[in-house]
XYZ file of N, CA and C in Angstrom:
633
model
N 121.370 108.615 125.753
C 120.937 109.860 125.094
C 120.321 109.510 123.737
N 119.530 110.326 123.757
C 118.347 109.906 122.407
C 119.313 110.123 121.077
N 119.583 109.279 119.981
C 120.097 109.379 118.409
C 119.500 110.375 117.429
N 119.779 110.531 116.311
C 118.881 110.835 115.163
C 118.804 110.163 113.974
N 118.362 111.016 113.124
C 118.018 109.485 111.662
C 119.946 109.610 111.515
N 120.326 110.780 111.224
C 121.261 110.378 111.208
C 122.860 109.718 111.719
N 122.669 109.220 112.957
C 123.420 108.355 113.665
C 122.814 107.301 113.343
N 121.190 106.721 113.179
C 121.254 105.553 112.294
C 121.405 105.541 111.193
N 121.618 106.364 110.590
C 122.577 106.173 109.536
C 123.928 105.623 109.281
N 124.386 106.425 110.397
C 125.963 105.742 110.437
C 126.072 104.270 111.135
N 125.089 103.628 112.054
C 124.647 102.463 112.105
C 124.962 101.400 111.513
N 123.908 101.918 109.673
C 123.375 101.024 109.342
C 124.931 101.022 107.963
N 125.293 101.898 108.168
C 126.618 101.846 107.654
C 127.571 101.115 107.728
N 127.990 101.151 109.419
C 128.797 100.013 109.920
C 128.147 98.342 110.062
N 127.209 98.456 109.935
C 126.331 97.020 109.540
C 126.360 96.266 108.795
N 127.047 97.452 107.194
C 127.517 96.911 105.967
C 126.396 97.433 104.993
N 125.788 98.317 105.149
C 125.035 98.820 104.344
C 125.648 99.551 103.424
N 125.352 99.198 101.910
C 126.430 100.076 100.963
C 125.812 101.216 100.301
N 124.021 100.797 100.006
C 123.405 101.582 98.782
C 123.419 103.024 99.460
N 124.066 104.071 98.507
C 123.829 105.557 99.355
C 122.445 105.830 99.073
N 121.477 106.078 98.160
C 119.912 106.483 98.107
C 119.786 105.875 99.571
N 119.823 104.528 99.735
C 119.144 104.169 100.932
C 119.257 104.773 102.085
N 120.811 104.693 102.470
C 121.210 105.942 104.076
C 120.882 107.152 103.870
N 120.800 108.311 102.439
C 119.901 109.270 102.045
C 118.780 109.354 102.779
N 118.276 108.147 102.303
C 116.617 108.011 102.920
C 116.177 108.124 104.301
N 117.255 107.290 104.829
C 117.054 107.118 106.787
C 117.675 108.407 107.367
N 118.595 109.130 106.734
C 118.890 110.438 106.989
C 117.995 111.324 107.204
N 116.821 110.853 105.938
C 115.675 112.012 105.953
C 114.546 111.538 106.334
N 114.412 110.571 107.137
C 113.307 109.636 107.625
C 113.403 109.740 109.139
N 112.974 110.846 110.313
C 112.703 110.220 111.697
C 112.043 109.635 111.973
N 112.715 108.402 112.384
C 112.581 107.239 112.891
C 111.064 107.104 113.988
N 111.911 108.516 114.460
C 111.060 108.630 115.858
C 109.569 108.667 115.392
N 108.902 109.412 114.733
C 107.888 109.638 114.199
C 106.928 108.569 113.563
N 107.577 107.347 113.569
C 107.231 106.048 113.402
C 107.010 105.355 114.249
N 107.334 105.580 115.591
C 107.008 104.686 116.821
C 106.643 104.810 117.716
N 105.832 104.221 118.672
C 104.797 104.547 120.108
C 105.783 105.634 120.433
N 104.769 106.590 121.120
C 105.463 107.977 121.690
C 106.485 107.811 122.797
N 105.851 106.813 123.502
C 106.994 106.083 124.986
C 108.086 105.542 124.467
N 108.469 105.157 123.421
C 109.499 104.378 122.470
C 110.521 105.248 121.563
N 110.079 106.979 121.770
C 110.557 107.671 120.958
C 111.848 107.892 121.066
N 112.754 107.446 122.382
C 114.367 107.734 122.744
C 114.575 107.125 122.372
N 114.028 105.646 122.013
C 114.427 104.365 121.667
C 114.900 104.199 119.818
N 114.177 105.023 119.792
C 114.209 105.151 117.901
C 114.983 105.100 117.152
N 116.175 105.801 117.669
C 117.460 105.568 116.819
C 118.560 104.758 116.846
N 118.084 103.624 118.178
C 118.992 102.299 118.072
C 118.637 101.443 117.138
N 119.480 100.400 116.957
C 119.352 99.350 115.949
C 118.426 98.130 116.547
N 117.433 98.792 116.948
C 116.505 97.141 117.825
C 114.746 97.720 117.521
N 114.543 96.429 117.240
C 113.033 96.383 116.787
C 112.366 96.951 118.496
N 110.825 97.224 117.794
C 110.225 98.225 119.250
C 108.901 97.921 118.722
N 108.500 97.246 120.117
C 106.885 97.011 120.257
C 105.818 97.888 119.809
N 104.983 97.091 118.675
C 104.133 97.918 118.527
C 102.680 97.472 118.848
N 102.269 96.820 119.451
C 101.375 96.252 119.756
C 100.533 95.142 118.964
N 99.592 93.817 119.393
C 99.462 92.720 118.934
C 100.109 92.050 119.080
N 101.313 92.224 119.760
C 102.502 90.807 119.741
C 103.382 91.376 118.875
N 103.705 92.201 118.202
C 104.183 92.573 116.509
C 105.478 93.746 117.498
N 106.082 93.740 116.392
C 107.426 94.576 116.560
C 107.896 95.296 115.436
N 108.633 96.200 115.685
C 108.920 97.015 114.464
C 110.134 96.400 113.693
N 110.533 96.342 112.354
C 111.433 95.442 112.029
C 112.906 96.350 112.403
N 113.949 95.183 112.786
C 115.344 96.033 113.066
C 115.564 97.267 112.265
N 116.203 98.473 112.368
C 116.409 99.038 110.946
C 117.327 98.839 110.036
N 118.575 97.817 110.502
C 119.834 96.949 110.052
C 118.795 96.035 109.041
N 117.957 95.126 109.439
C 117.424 93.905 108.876
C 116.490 94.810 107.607
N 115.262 95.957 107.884
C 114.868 96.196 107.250
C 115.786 96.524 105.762
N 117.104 97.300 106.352
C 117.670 97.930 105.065
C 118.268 97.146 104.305
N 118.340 95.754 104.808
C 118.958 94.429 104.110
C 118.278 94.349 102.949
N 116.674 93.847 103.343
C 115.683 93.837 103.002
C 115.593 94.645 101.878
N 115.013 95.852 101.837
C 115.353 97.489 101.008
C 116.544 96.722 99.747
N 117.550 96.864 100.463
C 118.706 97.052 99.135
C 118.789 95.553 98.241
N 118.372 94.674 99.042
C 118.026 93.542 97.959
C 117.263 93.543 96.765
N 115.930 94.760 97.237
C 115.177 94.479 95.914
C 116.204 96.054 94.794
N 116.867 96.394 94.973
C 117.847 96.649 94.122
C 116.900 97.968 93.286
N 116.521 99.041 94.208
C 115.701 100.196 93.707
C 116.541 101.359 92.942
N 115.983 101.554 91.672
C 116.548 102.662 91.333
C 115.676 104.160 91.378
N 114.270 104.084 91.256
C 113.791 105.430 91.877
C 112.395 105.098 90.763
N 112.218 104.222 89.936
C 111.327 104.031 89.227
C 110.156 102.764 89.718
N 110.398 102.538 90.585
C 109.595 100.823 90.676
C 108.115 101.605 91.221
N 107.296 100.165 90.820
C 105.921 99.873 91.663
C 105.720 99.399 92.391
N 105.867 99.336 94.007
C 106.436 98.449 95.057
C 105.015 98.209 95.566
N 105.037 96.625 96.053
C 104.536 96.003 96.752
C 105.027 95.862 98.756
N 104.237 96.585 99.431
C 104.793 95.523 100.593
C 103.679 95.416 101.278
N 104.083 94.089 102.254
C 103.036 93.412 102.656
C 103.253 93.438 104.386
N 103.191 94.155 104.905
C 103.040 94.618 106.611
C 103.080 95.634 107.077
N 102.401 96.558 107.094
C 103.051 98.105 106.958
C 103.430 98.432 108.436
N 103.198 98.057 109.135
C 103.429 98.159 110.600
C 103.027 99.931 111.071
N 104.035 100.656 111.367
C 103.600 101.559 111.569
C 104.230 103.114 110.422
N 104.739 102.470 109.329
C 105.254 102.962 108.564
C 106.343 103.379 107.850
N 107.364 102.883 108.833
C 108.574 103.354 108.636
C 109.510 102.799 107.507
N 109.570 101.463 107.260
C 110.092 100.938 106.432
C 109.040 101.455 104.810
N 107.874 101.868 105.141
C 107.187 102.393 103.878
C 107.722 103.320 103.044
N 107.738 104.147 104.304
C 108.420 105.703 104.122
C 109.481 105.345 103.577
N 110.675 104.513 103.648
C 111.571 104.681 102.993
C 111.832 103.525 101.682
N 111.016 102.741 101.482
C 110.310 102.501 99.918
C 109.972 103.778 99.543
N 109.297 104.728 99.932
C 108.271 105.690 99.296
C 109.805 106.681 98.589
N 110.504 106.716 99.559
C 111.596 107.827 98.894
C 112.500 107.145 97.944
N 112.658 105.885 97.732
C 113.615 105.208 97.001
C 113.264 104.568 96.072
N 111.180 104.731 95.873
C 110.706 103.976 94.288
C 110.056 104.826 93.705
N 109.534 104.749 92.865
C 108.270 105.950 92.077
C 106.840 106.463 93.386
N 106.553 104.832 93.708
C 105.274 104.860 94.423
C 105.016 103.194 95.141
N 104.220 103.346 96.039
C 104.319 102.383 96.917
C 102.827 101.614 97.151
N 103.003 100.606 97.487
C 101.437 100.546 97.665
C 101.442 99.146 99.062
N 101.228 99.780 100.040
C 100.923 98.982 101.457
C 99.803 98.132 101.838
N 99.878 96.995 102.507
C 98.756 96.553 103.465
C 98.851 95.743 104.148
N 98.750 96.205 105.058
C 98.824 95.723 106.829
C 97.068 94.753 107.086
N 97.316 94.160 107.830
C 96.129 93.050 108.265
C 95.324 94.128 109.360
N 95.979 94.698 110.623
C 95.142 95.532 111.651
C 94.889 96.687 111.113
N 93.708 96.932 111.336
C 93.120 98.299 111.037
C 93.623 99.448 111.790
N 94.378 99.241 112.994
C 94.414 100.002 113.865
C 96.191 100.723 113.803
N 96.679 99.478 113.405
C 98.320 100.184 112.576
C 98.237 100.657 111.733
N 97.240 100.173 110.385
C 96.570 100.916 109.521
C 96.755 102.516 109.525
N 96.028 102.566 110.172
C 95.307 104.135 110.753
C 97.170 104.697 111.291
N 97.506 103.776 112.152
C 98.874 104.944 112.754
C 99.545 105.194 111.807
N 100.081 104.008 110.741
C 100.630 104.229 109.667
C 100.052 105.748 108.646
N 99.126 105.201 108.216
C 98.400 105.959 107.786
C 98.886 107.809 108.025
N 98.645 107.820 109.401
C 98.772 109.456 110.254
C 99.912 109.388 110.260
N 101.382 108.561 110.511
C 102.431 108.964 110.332
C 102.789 109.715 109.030
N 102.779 108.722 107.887
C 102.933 109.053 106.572
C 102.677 110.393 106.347
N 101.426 110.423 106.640
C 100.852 112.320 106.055
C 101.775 113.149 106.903
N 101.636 112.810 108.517
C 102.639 113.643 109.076
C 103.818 114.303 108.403
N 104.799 113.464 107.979
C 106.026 113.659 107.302
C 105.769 113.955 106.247
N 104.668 114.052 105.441
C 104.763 114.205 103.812
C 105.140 113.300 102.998
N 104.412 111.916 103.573
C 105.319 110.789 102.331
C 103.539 110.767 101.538
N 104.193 111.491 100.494
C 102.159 111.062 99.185
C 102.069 109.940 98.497
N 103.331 109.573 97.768
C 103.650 108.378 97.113
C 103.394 107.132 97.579
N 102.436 106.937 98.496
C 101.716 105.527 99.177
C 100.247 105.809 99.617
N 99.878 104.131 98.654
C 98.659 103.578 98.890
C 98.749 102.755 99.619
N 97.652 103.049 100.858
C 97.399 101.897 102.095
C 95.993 101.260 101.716
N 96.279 100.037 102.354
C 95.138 99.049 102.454
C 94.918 97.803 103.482
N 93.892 97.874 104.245
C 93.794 96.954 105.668
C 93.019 96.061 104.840
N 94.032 94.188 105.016
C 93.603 93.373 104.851
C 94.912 92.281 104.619
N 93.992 91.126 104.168
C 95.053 90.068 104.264
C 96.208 90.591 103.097
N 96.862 90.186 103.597
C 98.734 90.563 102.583
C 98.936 89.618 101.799
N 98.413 88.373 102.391
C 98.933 86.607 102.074
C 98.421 86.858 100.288
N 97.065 87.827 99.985
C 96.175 88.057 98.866
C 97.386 89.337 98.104
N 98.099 89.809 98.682
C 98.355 91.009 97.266
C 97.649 91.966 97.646
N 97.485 93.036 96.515
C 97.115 93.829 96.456
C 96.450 93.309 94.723
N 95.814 92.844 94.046
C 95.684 92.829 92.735
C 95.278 93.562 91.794
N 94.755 94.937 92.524
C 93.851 95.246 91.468
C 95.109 96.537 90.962
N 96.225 96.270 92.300
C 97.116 97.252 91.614
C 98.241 96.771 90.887
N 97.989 95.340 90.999
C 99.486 94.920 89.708
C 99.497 94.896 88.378
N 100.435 94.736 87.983
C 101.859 94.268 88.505
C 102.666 94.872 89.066
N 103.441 94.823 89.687
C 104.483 94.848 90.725
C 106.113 94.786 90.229
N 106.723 95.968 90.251
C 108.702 95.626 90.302
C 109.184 94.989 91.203
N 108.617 95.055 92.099
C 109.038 94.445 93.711
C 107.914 94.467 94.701
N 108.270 93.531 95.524
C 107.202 92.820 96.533
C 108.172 92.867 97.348
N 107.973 93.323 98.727
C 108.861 92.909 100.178
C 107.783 92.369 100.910
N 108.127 91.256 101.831
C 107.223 90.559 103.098
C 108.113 90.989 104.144
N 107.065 91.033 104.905
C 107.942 91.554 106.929
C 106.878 90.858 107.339
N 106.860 89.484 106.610
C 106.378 88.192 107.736
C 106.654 86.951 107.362
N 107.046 85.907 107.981
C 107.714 84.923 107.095
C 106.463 83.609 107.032
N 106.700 82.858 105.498
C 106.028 81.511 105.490
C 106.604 80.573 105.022
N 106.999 79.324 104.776
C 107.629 78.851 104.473
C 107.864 78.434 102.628
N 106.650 78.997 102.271
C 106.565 79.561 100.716
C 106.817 80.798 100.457
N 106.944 81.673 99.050
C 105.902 82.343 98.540
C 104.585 82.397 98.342
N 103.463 83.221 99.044
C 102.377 82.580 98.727
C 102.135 83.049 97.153
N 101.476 82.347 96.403
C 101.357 82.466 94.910
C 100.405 83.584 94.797
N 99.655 84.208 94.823
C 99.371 85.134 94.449
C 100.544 86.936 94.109
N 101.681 86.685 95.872
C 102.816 87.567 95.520
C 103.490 87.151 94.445
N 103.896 86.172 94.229
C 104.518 85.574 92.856
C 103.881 86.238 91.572
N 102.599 85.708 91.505
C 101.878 86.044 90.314
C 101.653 87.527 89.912
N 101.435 88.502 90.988
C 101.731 89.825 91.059
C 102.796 90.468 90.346
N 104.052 89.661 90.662
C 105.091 90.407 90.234
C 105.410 90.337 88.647
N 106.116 91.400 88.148
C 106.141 91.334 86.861
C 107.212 90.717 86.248
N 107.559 90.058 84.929
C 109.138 89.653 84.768
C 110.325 90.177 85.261
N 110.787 89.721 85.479
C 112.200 90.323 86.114
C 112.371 91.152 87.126
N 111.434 91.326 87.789
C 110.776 91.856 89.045
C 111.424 91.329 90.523
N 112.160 91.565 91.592
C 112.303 91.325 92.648
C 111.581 91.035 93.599
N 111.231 89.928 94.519
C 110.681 89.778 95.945
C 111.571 89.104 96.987
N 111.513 89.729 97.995
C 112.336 89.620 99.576
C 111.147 89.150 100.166
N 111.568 87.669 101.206
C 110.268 87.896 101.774
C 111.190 86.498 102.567
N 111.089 86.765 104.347
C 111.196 85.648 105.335
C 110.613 84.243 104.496
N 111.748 83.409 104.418
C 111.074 82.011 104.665
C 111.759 81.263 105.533
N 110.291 80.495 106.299
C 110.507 79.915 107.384
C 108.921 79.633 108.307
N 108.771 79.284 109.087
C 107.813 78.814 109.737
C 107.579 80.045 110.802
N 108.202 80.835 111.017
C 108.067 81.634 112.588
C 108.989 81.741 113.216
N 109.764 82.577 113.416
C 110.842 82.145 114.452
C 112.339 82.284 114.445
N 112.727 81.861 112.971
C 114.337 81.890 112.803
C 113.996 81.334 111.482
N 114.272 82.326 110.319
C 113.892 82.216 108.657
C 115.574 82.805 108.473
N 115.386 82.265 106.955
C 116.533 82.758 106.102
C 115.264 84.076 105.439
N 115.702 85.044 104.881
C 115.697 86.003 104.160
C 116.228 85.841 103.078
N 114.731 85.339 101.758
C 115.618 85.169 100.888
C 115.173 86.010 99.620
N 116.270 86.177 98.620
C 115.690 87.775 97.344
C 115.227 86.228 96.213
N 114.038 86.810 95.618
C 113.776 86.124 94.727
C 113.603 86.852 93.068
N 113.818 86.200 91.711
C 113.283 87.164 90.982
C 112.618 86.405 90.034
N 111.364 87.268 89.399
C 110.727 86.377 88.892
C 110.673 86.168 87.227
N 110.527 84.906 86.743
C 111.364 84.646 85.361
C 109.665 84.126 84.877
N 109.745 83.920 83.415
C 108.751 83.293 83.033
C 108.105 82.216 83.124
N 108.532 81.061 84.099
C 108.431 80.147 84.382
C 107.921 80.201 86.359
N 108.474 81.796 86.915
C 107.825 81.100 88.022
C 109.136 82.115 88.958
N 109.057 82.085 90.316
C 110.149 82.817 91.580
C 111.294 81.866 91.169
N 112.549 82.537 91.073
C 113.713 82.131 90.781
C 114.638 82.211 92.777
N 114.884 81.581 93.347
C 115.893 82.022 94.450
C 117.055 82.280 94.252
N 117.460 83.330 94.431
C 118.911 84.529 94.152
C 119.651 84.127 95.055
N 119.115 84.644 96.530
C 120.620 84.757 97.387
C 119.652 84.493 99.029
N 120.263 84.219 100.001
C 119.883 84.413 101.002
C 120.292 85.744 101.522
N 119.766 86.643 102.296
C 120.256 88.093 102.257
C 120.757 88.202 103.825
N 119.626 87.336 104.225
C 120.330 87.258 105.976
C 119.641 86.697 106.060
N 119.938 86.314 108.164
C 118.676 85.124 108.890
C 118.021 86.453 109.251
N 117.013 85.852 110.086
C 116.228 86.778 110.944
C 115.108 86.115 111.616
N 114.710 86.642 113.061
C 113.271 85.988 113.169
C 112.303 86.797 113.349
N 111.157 86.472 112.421
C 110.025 87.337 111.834
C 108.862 86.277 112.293
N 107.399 87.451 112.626
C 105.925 86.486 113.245
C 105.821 85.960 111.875
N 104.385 85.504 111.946
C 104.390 84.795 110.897
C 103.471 85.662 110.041
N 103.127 85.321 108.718
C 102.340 85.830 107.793
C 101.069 84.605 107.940
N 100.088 85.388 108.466
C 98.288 84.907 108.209
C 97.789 85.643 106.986
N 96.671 84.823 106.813
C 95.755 85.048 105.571
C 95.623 84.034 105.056
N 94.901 84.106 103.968
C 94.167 82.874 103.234
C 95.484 82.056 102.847
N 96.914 82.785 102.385
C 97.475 81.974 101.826
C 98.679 82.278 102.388
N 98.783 81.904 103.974
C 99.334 82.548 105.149
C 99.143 81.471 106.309
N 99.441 81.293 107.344
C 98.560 80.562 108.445
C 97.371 81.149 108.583
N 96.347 80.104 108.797
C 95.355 80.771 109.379
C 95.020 81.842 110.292
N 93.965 82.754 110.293
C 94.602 83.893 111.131
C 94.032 83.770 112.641
């Protein structure tokens, strides 16, 4: 029988999720409305769901890992770099000031895109193109999240971010990464904590694998 946001809520609860803004958020976030229409019963379990390209939607356990690492209080300038089909946006969008997205396909782009307005999330800027690049012309950045892993930071997300600024982002080659929170000091990405494993595609772009 089909869930709602809020049974993943209670989910992501028993998962060990502590921050309340955040389960707030997935409370007021259907899920469903984020994912292929054939996928819509599927929405409120805890398992990633095909979205086409090879690509998957991130767990909503792993995403909220993700989320509460960069440690939001309702003011940030968020960076993220995969927008997939929106969902993890949407709930940046309710838990920072304002958001600013970009996905590599034009064509998630666009779903993203039509989800967002759907629900009423305004507080996000989208943009189709490489991620591996930033967004620059809108930094600096409180936080940067990746939902693709490389076995760096690529330096431009680094350089984006502002002092004391948070980034989450898979490292690893493809496959089976640690998840790790970074923050950034005057000298350069500091590594905090590992937040979890996970296996995430990879991040292409110039400063990415080739695409």
């Amino acid at each position: 029988m089909p869930g709602s946001p809020g049974s993943l809520a209670e989910i992501l609860q028993a998962e060990g999720v502590r921050d309340e803004r955040l389960i707030a958020a997935v409370r007021a976030t259907p899920r469903a409305g984020f994912v292929p229409d054939d996928l819509a019963d599927e929405a409120y379990d805890d398992v990633p769901l095909p979205i086409g390209h090879g690509q998957v939607t991130t767990q909503p356990s792993l995403s909220a890992r993700m989320i509460e690492g960069l440690g939001l209080t309702g003011n940030e300038h968020v960076l993220e770099v995969g927008t997939g089909l929106g969902f993890q946006t949407a709930l940046l969008a309710r838990l920072a000031a304002d958001v600013v997205t970009i996905e590599l396909r034009p064509d998630l782009c666009a779903r993203a895109r039509s989800n967002l307005a759907r629900h009423g999330v305004g507080n996000v800027e989208l943009f189709t193109g490489d991620g591996s690049r930033g967004v620059p012309e809108r930094a600096p950045y409180d936080a940067v999240l990746v939902s693709a892993a490389y076995p760096e930071v690529p330096a431009p997300l680094a350089g984006q971010l502002r002092i004391g600024g948070r980034l989450v982002q898979p490292i690893g080659t493809g496959g089976q990464e640690e998840v790790v929170l970074f923050e950034r000091v005057p000298a350069g990405l500091e590594r905090r904590q590992v937040l979890t494993l996970a296996r995430f595609v990879r991040l292409h772009g110039r400063y990415g694998y080739p695409q």
